[in-house]
Amino acid sequence: MYKTTGFVSFVLRRFTGVVLVLYLLLHIWVIGSAVSGPEVFDQRLNAVQTPLFKIAEIALLAAVVYHAFDGVRLLLVNWFKVTDKRKNLFWAVFIVSALMVIAGGVPILLFMLESK
Amino acid sequence: MSDTQKTASVRIQRFNPEKDHKPHFQEFTVSYTRDMTLLDALHEIKSHQDGTLTYRRSCRHAICGSCAMNVNGINMLVCNTPIKEHINRKGMVTIKPLPYLPIIKDLVVDRTKFWEQYMRVKPWLIPSPEVPEKEYRISTEEVEALNKAETCIMCGACYSACTVVGTSENYIGPHALLKSFLRVLDPRDAGAAERLEEVGTHEGAYRCHTIFNCIDACPKKLDPTKAIETLRNLAQKRLAFEDAKKKRLTTITKAVE
């Protein structure tokens, strides 16, 4: 195993990609139930309204944000050949992602606590 | 600066295919001075402690590329690396063979695949039919565009640091793609189209995941990732690039006045 910032971003990119696919399956499971009638749809929607899923929503936000910004980082490298800035870009993606997860995650947490 | 001797524990991964089922570590204690290299430490162990220790080395001047090894998790040439720079807080330095390559014995790895992938990109210059009367004319800008790729010593540090090499059997690898980049951008080379056809595939430039390990591992501070990104772009406009090179070849054979 060769551990560098590039390797960490490679692993995180793949991990968040798998998380997004799993979310998509869950999303289809909920939305797809609409064809089975309002009762089934409400039942499945209620199943994903628990505090556990609210926390998972923040994790999903983190996965989406990191995956998206990491993609932008790769585009920047591809377009502008800024390979010498690779470590700066890695940390920039990390910091921007963290800020966006805090900005989006805190309202989700507050909403969760208020609705208790 | 004082030249007093200190001692370090050199932890070496050992593997003898005739006796061992899997690699294991063995520790040696070595006295070192400020100028001692990691290769000197290996020589010291082989000469005075265990003659069965096996490793490759040749020039001892960081130009032959034989002695690339993995030291504390980082690929490097041991011949020009002072041991004191890699001794950790516990007074230990760990030396392993290059990752992702089959081990022949101790620190010696099988580079067959490395060379097979290298030959795929036709690393030699394919000259144009026109031979110059005196010399080729190449501008400073054209030389600078090669990004010093010609200084690669084929040590394998980038190849064995590449995660894609470790997970994808047929990936051409950063070493060969860097060489292909060198030939594609070389104004004297007449084989750009066939080169780009070979590397512009899922086994070539498009297989790279932009992990940058190759840059971090290169002892010559080269940039295979940038070369691969350039190849990707050129592969997308292969025919136009080939036309531009043909035009350039018509001027390159004129002798310098």
mmCIF file of C-alpha atoms in Angstrom:
data_model
loop_
_atom_site.group_PDB
_atom_site.id
_atom_site.type_symbol
_atom_site.label_atom_id
_atom_site.label_comp_id
_atom_site.label_asym_id
_atom_site.label_seq_id
_atom_site.Cartn_x
_atom_site.Cartn_y
_atom_site.Cartn_z
ATOM 1 C CA MET A 1 0.000 0.000 0.000
ATOM 2 C CA TYR A 2 1.352 3.368 -1.009
ATOM 3 C CA LYS A 3 -0.081 6.046 1.298
ATOM 4 C CA THR A 4 -0.107 9.585 -0.078
ATOM 5 C CA THR A 5 -2.724 12.343 -0.229
ATOM 6 C CA GLY A 6 -3.480 11.090 -3.745
ATOM 7 C CA PHE A 7 -4.148 7.593 -2.436
ATOM 8 C CA VAL A 8 -6.400 8.921 0.344
ATOM 9 C CA SER A 9 -8.428 10.906 -2.195
ATOM 10 C CA PHE A 10 -8.609 7.828 -4.466
ATOM 11 C CA VAL A 11 -10.018 5.682 -1.638
ATOM 12 C CA LEU A 12 -12.445 8.391 -0.471
ATOM 13 C CA ARG A 13 -13.625 8.968 -4.051
ATOM 14 C CA ARG A 14 -14.443 5.296 -4.453
ATOM 15 C CA PHE A 15 -15.997 4.981 -1.012
ATOM 16 C CA THR A 16 -18.248 8.029 -1.496
ATOM 17 C CA GLY A 17 -19.155 6.732 -4.966
ATOM 18 C CA VAL A 18 -20.392 3.456 -3.453
ATOM 19 C CA VAL A 19 -22.280 5.424 -0.769
ATOM 20 C CA LEU A 20 -24.045 7.425 -3.495
ATOM 21 C CA VAL A 21 -25.054 4.251 -5.345
ATOM 22 C CA LEU A 22 -26.453 2.745 -2.120
ATOM 23 C CA TYR A 23 -28.366 5.954 -1.451
ATOM 24 C CA LEU A 24 -29.775 5.828 -4.978
ATOM 25 C CA LEU A 25 -31.083 2.303 -4.357
ATOM 26 C CA LEU A 26 -32.723 3.440 -1.099
ATOM 27 C CA HIS A 27 -34.145 6.484 -2.857
ATOM 28 C CA ILE A 28 -35.676 4.327 -5.601
ATOM 29 C CA TRP A 29 -37.063 1.977 -2.930
ATOM 30 C CA VAL A 30 -38.933 4.894 -1.333
ATOM 31 C CA ILE A 31 -39.985 6.848 -4.434
ATOM 32 C CA GLY A 32 -40.770 3.722 -6.451
ATOM 33 C CA SER A 33 -43.407 2.717 -3.885
ATOM 34 C CA ALA A 34 -45.604 5.578 -5.109
ATOM 35 C CA VAL A 35 -46.966 3.279 -7.804
ATOM 36 C CA SER A 36 -48.195 0.899 -5.093
ATOM 37 C CA GLY A 37 -50.499 3.508 -3.543
ATOM 38 C CA PRO A 38 -50.328 6.293 -0.914
ATOM 39 C CA GLU A 39 -50.355 3.914 2.075
ATOM 40 C CA VAL A 40 -47.246 2.052 0.991
ATOM 41 C CA PHE A 41 -45.514 5.301 0.028
ATOM 42 C CA ASP A 42 -46.288 6.931 3.409
ATOM 43 C CA GLN A 43 -45.137 3.791 5.210
ATOM 44 C CA ARG A 44 -41.767 3.776 3.467
ATOM 45 C CA LEU A 45 -41.352 7.527 3.802
ATOM 46 C CA ASN A 46 -41.964 7.278 7.545
ATOM 47 C CA ALA A 47 -39.401 4.487 7.757
ATOM 48 C CA VAL A 48 -36.684 6.935 6.648
ATOM 49 C CA GLN A 49 -37.753 9.818 8.924
ATOM 50 C CA THR A 50 -36.043 8.451 12.032
ATOM 51 C CA PRO A 51 -33.132 10.313 13.746
ATOM 52 C CA LEU A 52 -30.764 7.634 12.442
ATOM 53 C CA PHE A 53 -31.663 8.554 8.881
ATOM 54 C CA LYS A 54 -31.270 12.270 9.677
ATOM 55 C CA ILE A 55 -27.697 11.537 10.757
ATOM 56 C CA ALA A 56 -27.270 9.403 7.636
ATOM 57 C CA GLU A 57 -28.511 12.395 5.622
ATOM 58 C CA ILE A 58 -25.576 14.442 6.909
ATOM 59 C CA ALA A 59 -23.233 11.595 5.952
ATOM 60 C CA LEU A 60 -24.876 11.557 2.527
ATOM 61 C CA LEU A 61 -24.354 15.303 2.233
ATOM 62 C CA ALA A 62 -20.675 14.783 3.085
ATOM 63 C CA ALA A 63 -20.378 12.042 0.447
ATOM 64 C CA VAL A 64 -22.093 14.140 -2.250
ATOM 65 C CA VAL A 65 -20.083 17.275 -1.486
ATOM 66 C CA TYR A 66 -16.713 15.498 -1.280
ATOM 67 C CA HIS A 67 -17.353 13.429 -4.407
ATOM 68 C CA ALA A 68 -18.420 16.510 -6.363
ATOM 69 C CA PHE A 69 -15.503 18.691 -5.323
ATOM 70 C CA ASP A 70 -13.028 15.874 -5.831
ATOM 71 C CA GLY A 71 -14.358 15.601 -9.375
ATOM 72 C CA VAL A 72 -13.802 19.327 -9.837
ATOM 73 C CA ARG A 73 -10.244 18.865 -8.542
ATOM 74 C CA LEU A 74 -9.596 16.187 -11.181
ATOM 75 C CA LEU A 75 -11.049 18.428 -13.887
ATOM 76 C CA LEU A 76 -8.730 21.246 -12.809
ATOM 77 C CA VAL A 77 -5.744 18.888 -13.025
ATOM 78 C CA ASN A 78 -6.870 17.664 -16.438
ATOM 79 C CA TRP A 79 -7.554 21.099 -17.899
ATOM 80 C CA PHE A 80 -4.753 23.136 -16.375
ATOM 81 C CA LYS A 81 -2.126 20.406 -15.722
ATOM 82 C CA VAL A 82 -1.610 21.741 -12.180
ATOM 83 C CA THR A 83 0.008 18.545 -10.902
ATOM 84 C CA ASP A 84 2.482 20.588 -8.844
ATOM 85 C CA LYS A 85 -0.469 21.900 -6.795
ATOM 86 C CA ARG A 86 -1.766 18.400 -6.059
ATOM 87 C CA LYS A 87 -1.420 18.550 -2.281
ATOM 88 C CA ASN A 88 -2.882 22.075 -2.057
ATOM 89 C CA LEU A 89 -5.851 20.978 -4.177
ATOM 90 C CA PHE A 90 -6.383 17.906 -1.981
ATOM 91 C CA TRP A 91 -6.533 20.003 1.186
ATOM 92 C CA ALA A 92 -8.642 22.672 -0.539
ATOM 93 C CA VAL A 93 -11.231 20.019 -1.447
ATOM 94 C CA PHE A 94 -11.164 18.743 2.130
ATOM 95 C CA ILE A 95 -11.626 22.183 3.683
ATOM 96 C CA VAL A 96 -14.327 23.367 1.249
ATOM 97 C CA SER A 97 -16.184 20.062 1.684
ATOM 98 C CA ALA A 98 -15.970 20.314 5.484
ATOM 99 C CA LEU A 99 -17.301 23.886 5.450
ATOM 100 C CA MET A 100 -20.211 22.922 3.193
ATOM 101 C CA VAL A 101 -21.064 19.878 5.308
ATOM 102 C CA ILE A 102 -21.104 22.081 8.428
ATOM 103 C CA ALA A 103 -23.232 24.698 6.643
ATOM 104 C CA GLY A 104 -25.711 22.058 5.496
ATOM 105 C CA GLY A 105 -25.433 19.633 8.403
ATOM 106 C CA VAL A 106 -26.127 22.079 11.259
ATOM 107 C CA PRO A 107 -29.612 23.040 9.924
ATOM 108 C CA ILE A 108 -30.434 19.337 9.493
ATOM 109 C CA LEU A 109 -29.385 18.684 13.106
ATOM 110 C CA LEU A 110 -31.343 21.698 14.396
ATOM 111 C CA PHE A 111 -34.417 20.598 12.445
ATOM 112 C CA MET A 112 -34.047 17.099 13.882
ATOM 113 C CA LEU A 113 -33.806 18.424 17.447
ATOM 114 C CA GLU A 114 -36.748 20.825 16.995
ATOM 115 C CA SER A 115 -39.028 18.171 15.557
ATOM 116 C CA LYS A 116 -38.417 15.830 18.501
ATOM 117 C CA MET B 1 29.097 18.892 12.055
ATOM 118 C CA SER B 2 30.381 15.985 14.035
ATOM 119 C CA ASP B 3 31.021 12.685 12.311
ATOM 120 C CA THR B 4 30.367 10.538 15.369
ATOM 121 C CA GLN B 5 28.949 7.094 14.889
ATOM 122 C CA LYS B 6 25.424 6.266 15.980
ATOM 123 C CA THR B 7 23.487 3.035 15.653
ATOM 124 C CA ALA B 8 20.242 2.357 13.841
ATOM 125 C CA SER B 9 17.978 -0.663 13.546
ATOM 126 C CA VAL B 10 17.554 -1.594 9.913
ATOM 127 C CA ARG B 11 14.401 -3.660 9.500
ATOM 128 C CA ILE B 12 14.505 -5.554 6.225
ATOM 129 C CA GLN B 13 11.810 -7.620 4.572
ATOM 130 C CA ARG B 14 13.280 -11.050 3.812
ATOM 131 C CA PHE B 15 11.965 -13.748 1.528
ATOM 132 C CA ASN B 16 13.700 -16.859 0.291
ATOM 133 C CA PRO B 17 11.385 -18.751 -2.079
ATOM 134 C CA GLU B 18 13.235 -22.015 -1.331
ATOM 135 C CA LYS B 19 12.537 -21.807 2.423
ATOM 136 C CA ASP B 20 9.848 -19.258 3.213
ATOM 137 C CA HIS B 21 6.109 -19.423 2.608
ATOM 138 C CA LYS B 22 5.704 -15.673 2.964
ATOM 139 C CA PRO B 23 7.928 -12.624 3.540
ATOM 140 C CA HIS B 24 9.021 -11.766 7.074
ATOM 141 C CA PHE B 25 11.067 -8.997 8.702
ATOM 142 C CA GLN B 26 14.559 -9.252 10.138
ATOM 143 C CA GLU B 27 16.291 -6.531 12.136
ATOM 144 C CA PHE B 28 19.952 -5.635 11.907
ATOM 145 C CA THR B 29 21.867 -3.089 13.955
ATOM 146 C CA VAL B 30 24.126 -0.827 11.913
ATOM 147 C CA SER B 31 26.507 1.925 12.979
ATOM 148 C CA TYR B 32 26.171 4.973 10.770
ATOM 149 C CA THR B 33 27.782 8.338 10.188
ATOM 150 C CA ARG B 34 26.178 11.414 8.629
ATOM 151 C CA ASP B 35 27.286 10.507 5.086
ATOM 152 C CA MET B 36 26.202 6.876 5.120
ATOM 153 C CA THR B 37 23.544 5.956 2.560
ATOM 154 C CA LEU B 38 20.890 3.281 2.856
ATOM 155 C CA LEU B 39 22.807 1.261 0.276
ATOM 156 C CA ASP B 40 25.940 1.531 2.429
ATOM 157 C CA ALA B 41 23.902 0.100 5.305
ATOM 158 C CA LEU B 42 22.789 -2.814 3.117
ATOM 159 C CA HIS B 43 26.426 -3.395 2.081
ATOM 160 C CA GLU B 44 27.457 -3.340 5.735
ATOM 161 C CA ILE B 45 24.840 -5.960 6.605
ATOM 162 C CA LYS B 46 25.681 -8.164 3.618
ATOM 163 C CA SER B 47 29.447 -7.937 4.201
ATOM 164 C CA HIS B 48 29.552 -8.348 7.985
ATOM 165 C CA GLN B 49 26.282 -9.717 9.290
ATOM 166 C CA ASP B 50 24.363 -11.810 6.751
ATOM 167 C CA GLY B 51 25.828 -12.659 3.371
ATOM 168 C CA THR B 52 22.534 -14.133 2.182
ATOM 169 C CA LEU B 53 20.843 -10.712 2.040
ATOM 170 C CA THR B 54 19.963 -10.117 -1.603
ATOM 171 C CA TYR B 55 19.385 -6.789 -3.358
ATOM 172 C CA ARG B 56 20.129 -5.113 -6.677
ATOM 173 C CA ARG B 57 22.581 -2.275 -7.089
ATOM 174 C CA SER B 58 24.979 -1.170 -9.754
ATOM 175 C CA CYS B 59 26.173 2.379 -10.389
ATOM 176 C CA ARG B 60 25.765 3.899 -6.888
ATOM 177 C CA HIS B 61 25.252 7.278 -8.560
ATOM 178 C CA ALA B 62 21.462 7.338 -9.001
ATOM 179 C CA ILE B 63 21.615 6.800 -12.752
ATOM 180 C CA CYS B 64 21.250 3.038 -13.350
ATOM 181 C CA GLY B 65 17.908 2.672 -11.549
ATOM 182 C CA SER B 66 18.765 -0.727 -10.056
ATOM 183 C CA CYS B 67 18.410 0.043 -6.372
ATOM 184 C CA ALA B 68 14.854 1.398 -6.157
ATOM 185 C CA MET B 69 13.300 0.095 -2.942
ATOM 186 C CA ASN B 70 10.513 0.969 -0.545
ATOM 187 C CA VAL B 71 11.867 2.756 2.524
ATOM 188 C CA ASN B 72 9.417 3.526 5.340
ATOM 189 C CA GLY B 73 6.596 3.205 2.805
ATOM 190 C CA ILE B 74 8.107 5.481 0.145
ATOM 191 C CA ASN B 75 9.823 4.311 -3.046
ATOM 192 C CA MET B 76 13.308 5.737 -3.571
ATOM 193 C CA LEU B 77 16.818 4.989 -4.741
ATOM 194 C CA VAL B 78 18.789 3.746 -1.737
ATOM 195 C CA CYS B 79 22.168 4.617 -3.266
ATOM 196 C CA ASN B 80 21.787 8.389 -2.909
ATOM 197 C CA THR B 81 19.614 8.535 0.190
ATOM 198 C CA PRO B 82 21.334 9.194 3.530
ATOM 199 C CA ILE B 83 20.178 6.726 6.163
ATOM 200 C CA LYS B 84 19.890 9.440 8.825
ATOM 201 C CA GLU B 85 17.045 11.097 6.903
ATOM 202 C CA HIS B 86 14.823 8.051 7.303
ATOM 203 C CA ILE B 87 15.502 6.838 10.821
ATOM 204 C CA ASN B 88 12.303 7.218 12.830
ATOM 205 C CA ARG B 89 11.900 8.169 16.496
ATOM 206 C CA LYS B 90 12.522 4.577 17.537
ATOM 207 C CA GLY B 91 15.862 4.634 15.727
ATOM 208 C CA MET B 92 14.556 2.311 13.025
ATOM 209 C CA VAL B 93 14.377 2.320 9.243
ATOM 210 C CA THR B 94 12.257 -0.233 7.341
ATOM 211 C CA ILE B 95 13.328 -1.400 3.881
ATOM 212 C CA LYS B 96 11.020 -3.447 1.673
ATOM 213 C CA PRO B 97 11.114 -4.445 -2.001
ATOM 214 C CA LEU B 98 9.131 -2.355 -4.494
ATOM 215 C CA PRO B 99 5.397 -2.876 -3.856
ATOM 216 C CA TYR B 100 3.011 -4.640 -6.272
ATOM 217 C CA LEU B 101 5.832 -6.551 -8.007
ATOM 218 C CA PRO B 102 6.529 -10.289 -7.539
ATOM 219 C CA ILE B 103 9.452 -10.875 -5.160
ATOM 220 C CA ILE B 104 12.281 -13.037 -6.463
ATOM 221 C CA LYS B 105 14.328 -12.924 -3.249
ATOM 222 C CA ASP B 106 14.568 -10.468 -0.339
ATOM 223 C CA LEU B 107 14.689 -6.988 -1.942
ATOM 224 C CA VAL B 108 14.890 -8.190 -5.548
ATOM 225 C CA VAL B 109 11.667 -7.994 -7.549
ATOM 226 C CA ASP B 110 10.637 -9.444 -10.889
ATOM 227 C CA ARG B 111 10.443 -6.591 -13.416
ATOM 228 C CA THR B 112 9.279 -8.689 -16.370
ATOM 229 C CA LYS B 113 5.859 -7.017 -16.542
ATOM 230 C CA PHE B 114 7.486 -3.595 -16.161
ATOM 231 C CA TRP B 115 9.606 -4.179 -19.270
ATOM 232 C CA GLU B 116 6.782 -5.838 -21.218
ATOM 233 C CA GLN B 117 4.591 -2.781 -20.715
ATOM 234 C CA TYR B 118 7.526 -0.566 -21.626
ATOM 235 C CA MET B 119 7.976 -2.335 -24.979
ATOM 236 C CA ARG B 120 4.282 -1.876 -25.783
ATOM 237 C CA VAL B 121 4.792 1.860 -26.332
ATOM 238 C CA LYS B 122 7.719 1.352 -28.746
ATOM 239 C CA PRO B 123 10.129 3.394 -26.615
ATOM 240 C CA TRP B 124 12.567 3.927 -29.459
ATOM 241 C CA LEU B 125 12.545 6.894 -31.837
ATOM 242 C CA ILE B 126 10.716 6.249 -35.122
ATOM 243 C CA PRO B 127 12.591 8.486 -37.566
ATOM 244 C CA SER B 128 11.049 10.189 -40.565
ATOM 245 C CA PRO B 129 12.162 8.968 -44.030
ATOM 246 C CA GLU B 130 13.960 12.261 -44.553
ATOM 247 C CA VAL B 131 17.404 12.278 -42.993
ATOM 248 C CA PRO B 132 18.939 15.679 -42.247
ATOM 249 C CA GLU B 133 22.202 16.644 -43.909
ATOM 250 C CA LYS B 134 23.730 17.753 -40.643
ATOM 251 C CA GLU B 135 21.427 17.771 -37.648
ATOM 252 C CA TYR B 136 17.853 18.059 -36.482
ATOM 253 C CA ARG B 137 16.629 21.535 -35.615
ATOM 254 C CA ILE B 138 14.604 21.647 -32.429
ATOM 255 C CA SER B 139 13.570 24.835 -30.675
ATOM 256 C CA THR B 140 14.112 25.544 -26.989
ATOM 257 C CA GLU B 141 10.322 25.581 -26.496
ATOM 258 C CA GLU B 142 10.028 22.097 -27.985
ATOM 259 C CA VAL B 143 12.707 20.780 -25.633
ATOM 260 C CA GLU B 144 11.072 22.457 -22.626
ATOM 261 C CA ALA B 145 7.726 20.877 -23.570
ATOM 262 C CA LEU B 146 9.298 17.467 -22.969
ATOM 263 C CA ASN B 147 9.398 18.407 -19.277
ATOM 264 C CA LYS B 148 12.729 16.578 -18.738
ATOM 265 C CA ALA B 149 11.054 13.235 -19.490
ATOM 266 C CA GLU B 150 14.266 12.131 -21.199
ATOM 267 C CA THR B 151 16.002 12.009 -17.798
ATOM 268 C CA CYS B 152 13.920 9.019 -16.651
ATOM 269 C CA ILE B 153 16.254 6.230 -15.476
ATOM 270 C CA MET B 154 13.650 3.431 -15.560
ATOM 271 C CA CYS B 155 14.076 2.587 -11.881
ATOM 272 C CA GLY B 156 10.465 1.412 -11.490
ATOM 273 C CA ALA B 157 9.732 3.620 -8.464
ATOM 274 C CA CYS B 158 6.705 5.225 -10.183
ATOM 275 C CA TYR B 159 5.443 1.947 -11.631
ATOM 276 C CA SER B 160 5.413 0.127 -8.323
ATOM 277 C CA ALA B 161 3.942 3.125 -6.463
ATOM 278 C CA CYS B 162 0.958 3.224 -8.821
ATOM 279 C CA THR B 163 -2.237 1.896 -7.239
ATOM 280 C CA VAL B 164 -3.648 1.179 -10.706
ATOM 281 C CA VAL B 165 -0.664 -1.046 -11.518
ATOM 282 C CA GLY B 166 -1.441 -2.959 -8.320
ATOM 283 C CA THR B 167 -5.113 -3.405 -9.203
ATOM 284 C CA SER B 168 -5.143 -3.598 -13.003
ATOM 285 C CA GLU B 169 -3.020 -6.238 -14.702
ATOM 286 C CA ASN B 170 -2.786 -4.754 -18.185
ATOM 287 C CA TYR B 171 -2.262 -1.092 -17.341
ATOM 288 C CA ILE B 172 0.684 0.227 -19.360
ATOM 289 C CA GLY B 173 2.017 2.122 -16.350
ATOM 290 C CA PRO B 174 3.394 5.610 -15.702
ATOM 291 C CA HIS B 175 6.956 4.741 -16.787
ATOM 292 C CA ALA B 176 5.917 3.642 -20.275
ATOM 293 C CA LEU B 177 3.351 6.415 -20.662
ATOM 294 C CA LEU B 178 6.029 8.958 -19.766
ATOM 295 C CA LYS B 179 8.262 7.467 -22.469
ATOM 296 C CA SER B 180 5.398 7.521 -24.954
ATOM 297 C CA PHE B 181 4.794 11.190 -24.089
ATOM 298 C CA LEU B 182 8.491 11.863 -24.719
ATOM 299 C CA ARG B 183 8.354 10.278 -28.182
ATOM 300 C CA VAL B 184 4.964 11.769 -29.125
ATOM 301 C CA LEU B 185 6.177 15.286 -28.364
ATOM 302 C CA ASP B 186 9.626 14.732 -29.866
ATOM 303 C CA PRO B 187 9.600 16.724 -33.150
ATOM 304 C CA ARG B 188 11.961 14.149 -34.726
ATOM 305 C CA ASP B 189 9.561 11.244 -34.148
ATOM 306 C CA ALA B 190 7.282 10.200 -37.018
ATOM 307 C CA GLY B 191 5.128 7.683 -35.124
ATOM 308 C CA ALA B 192 2.804 9.919 -33.100
ATOM 309 C CA ALA B 193 -0.426 8.521 -34.585
ATOM 310 C CA GLU B 194 0.351 4.869 -33.828
ATOM 311 C CA ARG B 195 1.685 5.775 -30.392
ATOM 312 C CA LEU B 196 -1.473 7.694 -29.494
ATOM 313 C CA GLU B 197 -3.559 4.807 -30.776
ATOM 314 C CA GLU B 198 -1.725 2.462 -28.392
ATOM 315 C CA VAL B 199 -1.848 4.677 -25.286
ATOM 316 C CA GLY B 200 -5.255 6.284 -25.885
ATOM 317 C CA THR B 201 -7.101 3.221 -24.612
ATOM 318 C CA HIS B 202 -8.565 1.819 -21.382
ATOM 319 C CA GLU B 203 -5.209 0.126 -20.756
ATOM 320 C CA GLY B 204 -3.257 3.314 -21.349
ATOM 321 C CA ALA B 205 -3.735 6.973 -20.480
ATOM 322 C CA TYR B 206 -7.464 6.603 -19.729
ATOM 323 C CA ARG B 207 -6.801 3.974 -17.042
ATOM 324 C CA CYS B 208 -4.869 6.472 -14.899
ATOM 325 C CA HIS B 209 -6.874 7.554 -11.840
ATOM 326 C CA THR B 210 -4.776 10.684 -11.197
ATOM 327 C CA ILE B 211 -3.553 9.476 -7.818
ATOM 328 C CA PHE B 212 -0.161 11.231 -8.244
ATOM 329 C CA ASN B 213 1.824 8.445 -6.529
ATOM 330 C CA CYS B 214 4.118 8.344 -9.560
ATOM 331 C CA ILE B 215 5.132 11.977 -9.036
ATOM 332 C CA ASP B 216 5.655 11.522 -5.312
ATOM 333 C CA ALA B 217 7.781 8.394 -5.905
ATOM 334 C CA CYS B 218 9.998 9.618 -8.760
ATOM 335 C CA PRO B 219 13.596 10.079 -7.561
ATOM 336 C CA LYS B 220 14.277 12.315 -10.570
ATOM 337 C CA LYS B 221 11.355 14.671 -9.774
ATOM 338 C CA LEU B 222 9.617 13.910 -13.063
ATOM 339 C CA ASP B 223 5.904 14.305 -13.673
ATOM 340 C CA PRO B 224 4.326 11.217 -15.290
ATOM 341 C CA THR B 225 0.807 12.384 -14.345
ATOM 342 C CA LYS B 226 1.167 15.562 -16.398
ATOM 343 C CA ALA B 227 2.531 13.467 -19.274
ATOM 344 C CA ILE B 228 -0.494 11.158 -19.045
ATOM 345 C CA GLU B 229 -2.905 14.113 -18.969
ATOM 346 C CA THR B 230 -1.175 15.496 -22.090
ATOM 347 C CA LEU B 231 -1.454 12.112 -23.835
ATOM 348 C CA ARG B 232 -5.174 11.997 -23.003
ATOM 349 C CA ASN B 233 -5.725 15.383 -24.596
ATOM 350 C CA LEU B 234 -3.618 14.545 -27.656
ATOM 351 C CA ALA B 235 -5.330 11.159 -28.107
ATOM 352 C CA GLN B 236 -8.630 13.009 -28.452
ATOM 353 C CA LYS B 237 -7.270 15.061 -31.371
ATOM 354 C CA ARG B 238 -4.952 12.421 -32.728
ATOM 355 C CA LEU B 239 -5.377 13.078 -36.450
ATOM 356 C CA ALA B 240 -5.015 16.869 -36.168
ATOM 357 C CA PHE B 241 -1.911 16.421 -34.026
ATOM 358 C CA GLU B 242 -0.438 13.963 -36.513
ATOM 359 C CA ASP B 243 -0.991 16.467 -39.345
ATOM 360 C CA ALA B 244 0.764 19.193 -37.347
ATOM 361 C CA LYS B 245 3.707 16.856 -36.699
ATOM 362 C CA LYS B 246 3.995 15.961 -40.386
ATOM 363 C CA LYS B 247 4.235 19.654 -41.226
ATOM 364 C CA ARG B 248 6.832 20.129 -38.518
ATOM 365 C CA LEU B 249 8.899 17.219 -39.882
ATOM 366 C CA THR B 250 9.219 18.983 -43.223
ATOM 367 C CA THR B 251 11.189 21.779 -41.542
ATOM 368 C CA ILE B 252 13.148 19.744 -39.032
ATOM 369 C CA THR B 253 15.538 18.190 -41.551
ATOM 370 C CA LYS B 254 16.957 21.493 -42.721
ATOM 371 C CA ALA B 255 20.507 21.961 -41.541
ATOM 372 C CA VAL B 256 21.369 24.697 -39.109
ATOM 373 C CA GLU B 257 22.866 27.620 -40.996
#
